[in-house]
Amino acid sequence: MSDMRIGGLASGMDIDKLVNDLMKAERQPLNKMEQEKTWLTWKRDAYRDVNKQLFELDSMMLDMNLSKTYQSKEVSSPSSAISAEATSSAGTGNYNVQVNRLASAAYNLSASEISGGAGKIDPDQSLASQKDKFANWLNEGTFTITTHNDEGTESKTFTIDESQSLNDLLDKISSSNLGLRAFYDSSADKIMLERTETGNFNSAGAEIEFSGPGTSFLTDTLALTNETDGVDAKFTYNGSLQITTHENNYTLNGVTFKFHEAMDSAVNVNVSNNIDNALENITKFVDKYNDVIEKLNEQVTEKRYREFPPLTEKQKEDLEESEIELWEEKAKSGMLRSDSTIQGALFGMRSDWYSSVDTGGVFTQISQIGITTSPDYLERGKLLIDEDKLREALREDPAAVQELFSGNAETGSKGIVDKLEATIAETRDTIERKAGKPSSTEESYMMGRKLEDMEDRMEAFENRLTQVEDRYWAQFGRMEQAIQRMNSQSAFLMSNFG
């Protein structure tokens, strides 16, 4: 089809307008297909948004299966010398503790300043350039450092490379697997070689041992002859149990005690159930559930405006942005109205909340812990929480509240969350088969295959329209030629017989 056509020279008719008007009628089926494709795309995206909402709710259910959600503990200590953290499995009550001694790390500090003679050393310059600045320079090639730990010993051999600096060598020691930190302090003019872990790992001798021909570099050049052994922390539990530990913390019955200073007398560290935290966790989950079902209920009851079909690209050209936005707001309304998949999910989730849970615990119904359905039918199954009743249930038996939600793994009984997860999983699978997900290829889901088929049909129709338009132009062209011949004959007759 030519992009440049001129007609009507002989007839005086506006051929371009005539063809455009004829093609408008011819394009009506294509416009319908374009609108149908837009509608199908919108509906697919609406389904995917439903799955996104269900996924967010499903993600929150992971925490609802954990004991820490219902049985988190809070710890109070009357002394700044000791603090503690407790897991959900920790026993509640008072823990009588006295910190007798803190743990400290072994270290070896230069016994004297290492510079002398030609000024203070520069640790960033090569050892070769600094030899005359050391008080006692000795280089016997290599040395080995050995440290102790719970598994045994670790050893590493180092070469004294005079082309490198003192800091380069100390960095190599620090980055090795020896568990050491080595550095030079210029103000003290001394080397510090210290363990990165507290505690005494070698009661029979030194924790940082030197060997090899280059040992003199460590003991004489760096003056590392002054080791202080590490010390284990020591505390007394319940007035009689003496416990030592390499670190300034220790876990006992699910409670991790952290030691900050030695104490003259014992204190009671109290562990209790954190009911406020459990209440907050359950409330957040119920609020999320209410938010999801509110949105889903809106979608299945939303009014459908059939007199507002999707706009074609051609129609949008004649409208302002604000007009397009208002039109599409109506056009998108009611896409999932009365959708059986979503209605089934809403019914299933409501049933899950009120089904009986047989875990052997004291609670078998959600209403027993203060969670009920709103009496307002317009809220369509929203849940309400009686905080006082839920708080009482959490105080009375947090484990039973957990089993009501998450079931009992030992007996195999399903809790409310298990049932909700099954309903949501089935719904999401159904929607994915229908609408796919953003990463899906179109041929892998039902609506995608429809969109592909529609695109093929639209492309074929576009090709046919091109042929129809060419035919119209050809027909009008032949008409113009006939009129031109008639005009020529008329002019000839007039000139000869006029």
Coordinates of C-alpha atoms in Angstrom, one line a residue:
M1 CA 0.0 0.0 0.0
S2 CA 1.4 3.4 -1.0
D3 CA 1.8 6.0 1.8
M4 CA 1.2 8.8 -0.7
R5 CA -2.1 8.8 -2.6
I6 CA -3.9 11.6 -4.4
G7 CA -7.4 11.1 -5.7
G8 CA -10.4 13.2 -6.9
L9 CA -8.5 15.1 -9.6
A10 CA -11.0 14.1 -12.2
S11 CA -14.2 13.7 -10.1
G12 CA -13.6 16.5 -7.6
M13 CA -14.5 14.0 -4.8
D14 CA -12.5 13.7 -1.5
I15 CA -11.4 10.1 -2.2
D16 CA -9.1 10.0 0.9
K17 CA -12.1 10.8 3.2
L18 CA -14.3 8.4 1.4
V19 CA -11.8 5.6 1.8
N20 CA -11.1 6.5 5.5
D21 CA -14.9 6.4 6.2
L22 CA -15.2 3.0 4.5
M23 CA -12.2 1.7 6.4
K24 CA -13.7 2.8 9.7
A25 CA -16.6 0.4 9.1
E26 CA -14.2 -2.3 8.0
R27 CA -12.1 -1.8 11.2
Q28 CA -14.9 -2.4 13.6
P29 CA -14.2 -6.1 14.1
L30 CA -10.5 -5.3 14.7
N31 CA -11.5 -2.6 17.3
K32 CA -13.6 -5.2 19.1
M33 CA -10.7 -7.6 19.1
E34 CA -8.3 -4.9 20.5
Q35 CA -10.8 -4.1 23.3
E36 CA -11.2 -7.8 24.0
K37 CA -7.4 -8.2 24.2
T38 CA -7.2 -5.2 26.6
W39 CA -9.9 -6.6 28.8
L40 CA -8.3 -10.0 28.9
T41 CA -4.9 -8.4 29.8
W42 CA -6.6 -6.4 32.6
K43 CA -8.3 -9.5 33.9
R44 CA -5.1 -11.5 33.9
D45 CA -3.3 -8.7 35.8
A46 CA -6.2 -8.6 38.3
Y47 CA -5.9 -12.3 38.9
R48 CA -2.1 -11.9 39.5
D49 CA -2.8 -9.1 42.0
V50 CA -5.1 -11.5 43.9
N51 CA -2.2 -14.1 44.0
K52 CA 0.1 -11.4 45.2
Q53 CA -2.2 -10.6 48.1
L54 CA -2.6 -14.3 49.0
F55 CA 1.2 -14.7 48.8
E56 CA 1.7 -11.9 51.3
L57 CA -0.8 -13.5 53.7
D58 CA 0.8 -16.9 53.1
S59 CA 4.3 -15.5 53.9
M60 CA 3.0 -14.2 57.3
M61 CA 1.8 -17.7 58.1
L62 CA 5.4 -18.9 58.3
D63 CA 5.9 -17.0 61.5
M64 CA 2.5 -18.2 62.8
N65 CA 3.9 -21.7 62.9
L66 CA 6.8 -20.7 65.1
S67 CA 6.8 -21.0 68.9
K68 CA 8.5 -17.6 69.2
T69 CA 5.3 -16.0 67.8
Y70 CA 3.3 -17.1 70.8
Q71 CA 5.9 -17.9 73.5
S72 CA 8.5 -15.2 73.2
K73 CA 10.1 -14.4 76.5
E74 CA 11.1 -11.1 78.1
V75 CA 14.0 -10.9 80.6
S76 CA 14.7 -8.5 83.4
S77 CA 17.9 -8.1 85.4
P78 CA 18.3 -6.0 88.5
S79 CA 22.0 -5.5 87.9
S80 CA 24.0 -3.9 85.0
A81 CA 26.6 -6.6 85.7
I82 CA 24.5 -9.2 83.9
S83 CA 21.9 -9.2 81.1
A84 CA 20.2 -12.1 79.4
E85 CA 18.1 -13.1 76.4
A86 CA 15.7 -16.0 76.3
T87 CA 14.4 -18.3 73.5
S88 CA 10.8 -19.3 73.3
S89 CA 11.7 -22.7 74.9
A90 CA 13.2 -21.1 78.0
G91 CA 11.6 -21.9 81.3
T92 CA 9.9 -18.9 83.1
G93 CA 10.8 -17.8 86.6
N94 CA 13.9 -16.5 88.5
Y95 CA 17.5 -17.6 87.7
N96 CA 19.8 -16.9 90.6
V97 CA 23.3 -15.9 89.1
Q98 CA 26.5 -14.4 90.5
V99 CA 29.3 -13.5 88.1
N100 CA 32.6 -14.3 89.9
R101 CA 35.0 -13.5 87.2
L102 CA 35.0 -12.2 83.6
A103 CA 36.7 -13.9 80.7
S104 CA 39.7 -12.2 79.1
A105 CA 41.8 -12.9 76.0
A106 CA 45.5 -14.0 76.1
Y107 CA 47.9 -11.4 74.7
N108 CA 51.6 -10.8 74.2
L109 CA 52.8 -7.2 74.5
S110 CA 56.3 -5.9 73.7
A111 CA 58.2 -5.8 77.0
S112 CA 60.0 -2.7 75.9
E113 CA 60.0 -0.1 73.1
I114 CA 61.2 -1.7 69.8
S115 CA 62.8 1.5 68.3
G116 CA 66.3 2.7 69.1
G117 CA 69.3 4.3 67.7
A118 CA 68.4 6.0 64.4
G119 CA 64.9 7.2 65.4
K120 CA 61.4 5.7 65.6
I121 CA 60.5 3.1 63.0
D122 CA 57.9 3.8 60.3
P123 CA 55.7 0.6 60.1
D124 CA 54.6 1.4 56.6
Q125 CA 58.1 1.5 55.1
S126 CA 60.0 -1.7 54.0
L127 CA 61.8 -3.6 56.8
A128 CA 65.0 -3.2 54.8
S129 CA 64.8 0.6 55.1
Q130 CA 64.0 0.5 58.8
K131 CA 66.6 -2.0 60.1
D132 CA 68.9 0.6 61.6
K133 CA 65.9 2.1 63.6
F134 CA 65.1 -1.2 65.5
A135 CA 66.7 -1.5 68.9
N136 CA 67.6 -5.1 68.1
W137 CA 67.3 -6.2 64.5
L138 CA 67.5 -9.9 63.9
N139 CA 66.2 -11.8 60.8
E140 CA 66.6 -15.6 60.7
G141 CA 64.2 -16.1 57.8
T142 CA 61.0 -17.7 59.1
F143 CA 59.0 -18.3 62.3
T144 CA 56.0 -20.3 63.3
I145 CA 53.1 -19.2 65.5
T146 CA 50.9 -21.8 67.2
T147 CA 47.6 -21.0 69.0
H148 CA 45.2 -23.3 71.0
N149 CA 41.5 -23.7 70.7
D150 CA 38.7 -26.1 71.7
E151 CA 39.6 -28.4 68.7
G152 CA 43.3 -28.4 69.4
T153 CA 46.0 -26.2 67.9
E154 CA 46.5 -24.1 64.8
S155 CA 49.9 -23.3 63.3
K156 CA 51.1 -20.9 60.6
T157 CA 54.7 -20.2 59.3
F158 CA 55.6 -16.7 58.2
T159 CA 58.6 -15.5 56.2
I160 CA 60.3 -12.2 57.2
D161 CA 60.4 -10.5 53.8
E162 CA 62.5 -7.3 54.1
S163 CA 60.9 -5.8 51.0
Q164 CA 57.6 -5.6 52.9
S165 CA 56.7 -3.3 55.8
L166 CA 56.1 -4.2 59.4
N167 CA 52.4 -3.6 59.0
D168 CA 52.3 -6.0 56.0
L169 CA 53.7 -8.7 58.2
L170 CA 51.3 -7.9 61.1
D171 CA 48.4 -7.9 58.6
K172 CA 49.3 -11.4 57.5
I173 CA 49.3 -12.6 61.0
S174 CA 45.9 -11.0 61.7
S175 CA 44.3 -12.4 58.5
S176 CA 45.6 -16.0 59.2
N177 CA 43.5 -18.8 60.8
L178 CA 45.3 -18.4 64.1
G179 CA 42.6 -16.2 65.8
L180 CA 45.1 -13.4 66.4
R181 CA 45.0 -9.6 66.1
A182 CA 48.5 -8.0 65.6
F183 CA 49.2 -4.3 65.4
Y184 CA 51.9 -1.7 66.2
D185 CA 51.1 1.3 68.4
S186 CA 53.4 4.2 67.5
S187 CA 52.8 6.2 70.7
A188 CA 53.8 3.3 72.9
D189 CA 56.3 2.0 70.3
K190 CA 55.2 -1.6 71.0
I191 CA 53.6 -4.5 69.3
M192 CA 50.3 -6.0 70.6
L193 CA 49.6 -9.7 69.7
E194 CA 46.3 -10.8 71.1
R195 CA 43.7 -13.5 70.8
T196 CA 40.4 -12.6 69.2
E197 CA 38.7 -15.0 71.5
T198 CA 38.5 -14.8 75.3
G199 CA 39.2 -17.7 77.6
N200 CA 42.1 -20.0 78.5
F201 CA 42.6 -22.7 75.9
N202 CA 45.9 -24.1 77.2
S203 CA 46.1 -24.5 81.0
A204 CA 49.4 -26.4 80.7
G205 CA 51.3 -23.5 79.1
A206 CA 51.3 -20.5 76.8
E207 CA 48.4 -19.9 74.4
I208 CA 50.5 -18.1 71.8
E209 CA 53.7 -20.1 71.1
F210 CA 56.6 -19.2 68.9
S211 CA 59.0 -21.6 67.1
G212 CA 61.4 -21.8 64.2
P213 CA 64.6 -20.1 63.3
G214 CA 63.1 -16.6 63.1
T215 CA 61.7 -16.8 66.6
S216 CA 64.3 -14.2 67.6
F217 CA 62.7 -11.7 65.4
L218 CA 59.5 -12.0 67.6
T219 CA 61.3 -12.2 70.9
D220 CA 64.2 -9.8 70.4
T221 CA 63.3 -7.5 67.5
L222 CA 59.6 -7.1 68.5
A223 CA 60.3 -7.8 72.2
L224 CA 57.3 -10.2 72.4
T225 CA 58.3 -11.9 75.7
N226 CA 55.5 -10.7 77.9
E227 CA 52.5 -13.0 77.5
T228 CA 49.5 -12.8 79.7
D229 CA 47.3 -15.9 79.7
G230 CA 43.6 -15.8 78.8
V231 CA 41.1 -16.3 81.6
D232 CA 37.8 -18.2 81.6
A233 CA 34.7 -16.5 82.9
K234 CA 33.3 -18.1 86.1
F235 CA 29.8 -17.8 87.6
T236 CA 27.7 -19.5 90.2
Y237 CA 24.2 -20.6 89.5
N238 CA 21.6 -21.0 92.2
G239 CA 24.2 -20.6 94.9
S240 CA 25.9 -24.0 94.3
L241 CA 26.6 -24.8 90.6
Q242 CA 30.0 -23.5 89.6
I243 CA 30.4 -23.0 85.8
T244 CA 33.3 -21.8 83.7
T245 CA 33.2 -20.7 80.1
H246 CA 35.6 -19.3 77.6
E247 CA 33.3 -16.4 76.7
N248 CA 31.5 -13.8 78.7
N249 CA 28.2 -15.4 78.0
Y250 CA 26.6 -18.8 78.7
T251 CA 23.3 -20.5 77.7
L252 CA 21.4 -22.3 80.4
N253 CA 17.9 -23.8 79.8
G254 CA 17.2 -21.6 76.8
V255 CA 18.5 -18.4 78.6
T256 CA 21.7 -16.8 77.4
F257 CA 23.4 -14.9 80.2
K258 CA 25.8 -12.1 79.2
F259 CA 28.4 -11.0 81.8
H260 CA 29.6 -7.4 82.0
E261 CA 31.4 -7.2 85.3
A262 CA 32.1 -9.3 88.4
M263 CA 29.6 -9.2 91.2
D264 CA 29.8 -9.2 95.0
S265 CA 26.5 -11.1 95.4
A266 CA 24.0 -13.0 93.4
V267 CA 20.9 -11.5 91.7
N268 CA 17.7 -13.0 90.3
V269 CA 17.3 -12.7 86.6
N270 CA 13.6 -13.0 85.8
V271 CA 12.2 -14.7 82.6
S272 CA 8.5 -14.3 81.8
N273 CA 6.2 -14.8 78.9
N274 CA 6.0 -11.7 76.6
I275 CA 2.3 -11.6 76.2
D276 CA 2.3 -8.2 74.6
N277 CA 4.6 -9.4 71.8
A278 CA 2.4 -12.5 71.2
L279 CA -0.7 -10.4 71.2
E280 CA 0.9 -8.1 68.6
N281 CA 1.9 -10.9 66.4
I282 CA -1.5 -12.5 66.3
T283 CA -3.2 -9.1 65.8
K284 CA -0.9 -8.3 62.8
F285 CA -1.8 -11.6 61.2
V286 CA -5.6 -11.1 61.7
D287 CA -5.3 -7.5 60.4
K288 CA -3.5 -8.8 57.3
Y289 CA -6.2 -11.5 56.8
N290 CA -8.9 -8.8 57.2
D291 CA -7.2 -6.6 54.7
V292 CA -7.0 -9.4 52.1
I293 CA -10.6 -10.5 52.4
E294 CA -11.8 -6.9 52.3
K295 CA -10.0 -6.4 48.9
L296 CA -11.2 -9.8 47.6
N297 CA -14.8 -9.1 48.6
E298 CA -14.6 -5.7 46.9
Q299 CA -13.5 -7.4 43.7
V300 CA -16.2 -10.1 43.6
T301 CA -18.9 -7.6 44.4
E302 CA -17.7 -4.6 42.3
K303 CA -20.2 -3.3 39.8
R304 CA -19.6 -4.0 36.1
Y305 CA -20.1 -1.1 33.6
R306 CA -20.6 -2.8 30.3
E307 CA -21.3 0.6 28.6
F308 CA -17.6 1.5 29.2
P309 CA -15.6 -0.9 27.1
P310 CA -11.8 -0.5 27.0
L311 CA -10.6 2.3 24.8
T312 CA -8.7 1.6 21.6
E313 CA -5.5 3.4 20.9
K314 CA -7.3 5.4 18.2
Q315 CA -10.0 6.5 20.6
K316 CA -7.4 7.6 23.2
E317 CA -5.9 10.0 20.6
D318 CA -9.1 12.1 20.8
L319 CA -9.3 12.3 24.6
E320 CA -7.5 14.1 27.4
E321 CA -5.4 12.1 30.0
S322 CA -8.0 12.9 32.7
E323 CA -10.8 11.6 30.5
I324 CA -8.9 8.4 29.7
E325 CA -8.3 7.9 33.4
L326 CA -12.0 8.3 34.4
W327 CA -13.1 6.1 31.5
E328 CA -10.7 3.3 32.4
E329 CA -11.7 3.5 36.0
K330 CA -15.2 2.5 34.9
A331 CA -14.0 0.1 32.3
K332 CA -11.9 -1.9 34.8
S333 CA -14.6 -2.1 37.4
G334 CA -16.1 -5.6 38.0
M335 CA -13.5 -7.6 36.2
L336 CA -13.6 -10.3 38.8
R337 CA -17.3 -9.9 39.8
S338 CA -18.8 -13.2 41.0
D339 CA -15.6 -15.0 40.2
S340 CA -16.0 -18.6 41.4
T341 CA -12.3 -19.1 42.2
I342 CA -12.1 -16.1 44.6
Q343 CA -15.6 -16.8 46.1
G344 CA -14.5 -20.3 46.8
A345 CA -11.3 -19.1 48.4
L346 CA -13.2 -16.7 50.6
F347 CA -15.7 -19.4 51.7
G348 CA -12.8 -21.9 52.3
M349 CA -10.8 -19.4 54.5
R350 CA -13.9 -18.6 56.6
S351 CA -14.5 -22.3 57.1
D352 CA -10.8 -22.8 58.0
W353 CA -11.1 -20.2 60.8
Y354 CA -14.1 -21.9 62.4
S355 CA -13.3 -25.5 61.9
S356 CA -12.6 -27.5 65.0
V357 CA -8.9 -28.1 65.9
D358 CA -8.2 -31.4 67.8
T359 CA -4.6 -31.1 69.1
G360 CA -5.3 -32.3 72.6
G361 CA -4.9 -28.8 73.9
V362 CA -7.4 -26.8 76.0
F363 CA -8.5 -24.7 73.0
T364 CA -10.3 -26.3 70.0
Q365 CA -12.1 -23.2 68.6
I366 CA -10.8 -19.8 67.7
S367 CA -13.7 -18.2 69.6
Q368 CA -12.3 -19.6 72.8
I369 CA -9.3 -17.2 72.6
G370 CA -11.4 -14.2 71.7
I371 CA -11.4 -14.1 67.9
T372 CA -14.9 -13.9 66.3
T373 CA -16.6 -12.8 63.1
S374 CA -17.9 -9.3 62.9
P375 CA -21.7 -9.3 63.3
D376 CA -22.0 -6.6 60.6
Y377 CA -22.8 -8.6 57.4
L378 CA -21.4 -5.7 55.3
E379 CA -17.9 -6.6 56.6
R380 CA -18.3 -10.1 55.0
G381 CA -16.5 -12.3 57.4
K382 CA -13.9 -9.9 58.9
L383 CA -12.5 -11.0 62.2
L384 CA -12.6 -9.2 65.5
I385 CA -10.3 -9.6 68.5
D386 CA -11.2 -9.4 72.1
E387 CA -7.8 -8.4 73.4
D388 CA -8.6 -9.1 77.1
K389 CA -9.8 -12.6 76.2
L390 CA -6.8 -13.3 73.9
R391 CA -4.4 -12.0 76.5
E392 CA -5.9 -14.2 79.2
A393 CA -5.5 -17.3 76.9
L394 CA -1.9 -16.4 76.2
R395 CA -1.3 -16.0 79.9
E396 CA -3.1 -19.3 80.7
D397 CA -1.5 -21.6 78.1
P398 CA 0.5 -20.0 75.3
A399 CA 1.4 -23.5 74.0
A400 CA -2.2 -24.3 73.5
V401 CA -2.8 -21.1 71.6
Q402 CA 0.1 -22.0 69.4
E403 CA -1.3 -25.5 68.7
L404 CA -4.7 -24.0 67.8
F405 CA -3.0 -22.0 65.1
S406 CA -0.1 -24.3 64.0
G407 CA -1.3 -27.8 65.0
N408 CA 0.6 -30.5 66.7
A409 CA 3.5 -32.1 64.8
E410 CA 3.6 -35.1 67.2
T411 CA 0.0 -36.1 66.7
G412 CA -0.2 -34.9 63.1
S413 CA -3.2 -32.7 63.8
K414 CA -3.7 -29.7 61.6
G415 CA -4.1 -26.2 63.0
I416 CA -5.9 -23.2 61.6
V417 CA -2.8 -22.0 59.8
D418 CA -2.3 -25.4 58.2
K419 CA -5.8 -25.3 56.8
L420 CA -5.5 -21.7 55.6
E421 CA -2.2 -22.6 53.8
A422 CA -3.9 -25.5 52.0
T423 CA -6.8 -23.3 50.9
I424 CA -4.5 -20.5 49.7
A425 CA -2.2 -22.9 47.9
E426 CA -5.1 -24.5 46.0
T427 CA -6.4 -21.0 45.1
R428 CA -3.0 -19.7 43.9
D429 CA -2.4 -22.9 41.8
T430 CA -5.8 -22.4 40.2
I431 CA -5.1 -18.8 39.4
E432 CA -1.7 -19.5 38.1
R433 CA -3.1 -22.1 35.7
K434 CA -5.5 -19.5 34.5
A435 CA -3.5 -16.3 34.6
G436 CA 0.2 -17.4 35.1
K437 CA 2.6 -15.1 36.9
P438 CA 4.9 -12.3 35.6
S439 CA 7.7 -14.8 34.7
S440 CA 5.4 -17.2 32.8
T441 CA 5.5 -17.5 29.1
E442 CA 2.1 -17.0 27.4
E443 CA 1.8 -20.5 26.2
S444 CA 2.1 -21.9 29.7
Y445 CA -1.3 -20.6 31.0
M446 CA -4.8 -20.5 29.7
M447 CA -5.3 -16.7 29.4
G448 CA -1.9 -16.4 27.8
R449 CA -2.8 -18.9 25.1
K450 CA -6.0 -16.8 24.4
L451 CA -3.9 -13.7 24.1
E452 CA -1.5 -15.3 21.7
D453 CA -4.4 -16.6 19.6
M454 CA -6.0 -13.1 19.6
E455 CA -2.7 -11.5 18.5
D456 CA -2.5 -13.9 15.6
R457 CA -6.1 -13.1 14.6
M458 CA -5.5 -9.4 14.8
E459 CA -2.4 -9.6 12.7
A460 CA -4.3 -11.6 10.1
F461 CA -7.1 -9.1 10.1
E462 CA -4.7 -6.2 9.8
N463 CA -3.3 -7.9 6.6
R464 CA -6.8 -8.3 5.3
L465 CA -7.6 -4.6 6.0
T466 CA -4.5 -3.6 4.0
Q467 CA -5.8 -5.6 1.0
V468 CA -9.3 -4.1 1.4
E469 CA -8.0 -0.6 1.5
D470 CA -5.8 -1.3 -1.6
R471 CA -9.0 -2.6 -3.4
Y472 CA -10.9 0.6 -2.5
W473 CA -8.2 2.8 -3.9
A474 CA -8.0 0.7 -7.0
Q475 CA -11.7 0.9 -7.6
F476 CA -11.8 4.7 -7.1
G477 CA -8.7 4.9 -9.3
R478 CA -10.6 3.1 -12.1
M479 CA -13.5 5.5 -11.6
E480 CA -11.2 8.5 -11.9
Q481 CA -9.8 7.1 -15.1
A482 CA -13.2 6.6 -16.6
I483 CA -14.3 10.1 -15.6
Q484 CA -11.1 11.5 -17.1
R485 CA -11.8 9.7 -20.4
M486 CA -15.3 11.1 -20.4
N487 CA -14.1 14.6 -19.7
S488 CA -11.6 14.2 -22.6
Q489 CA -14.3 13.1 -25.0
S490 CA -16.6 15.9 -23.9
A491 CA -13.9 18.4 -24.5
F492 CA -13.2 17.0 -27.9
L493 CA -16.8 17.1 -28.9
M494 CA -17.2 20.7 -27.7
S495 CA -14.1 21.8 -29.5
N496 CA -15.3 20.3 -32.8
F497 CA -19.1 20.8 -32.8
G498 CA -19.5 23.6 -30.3

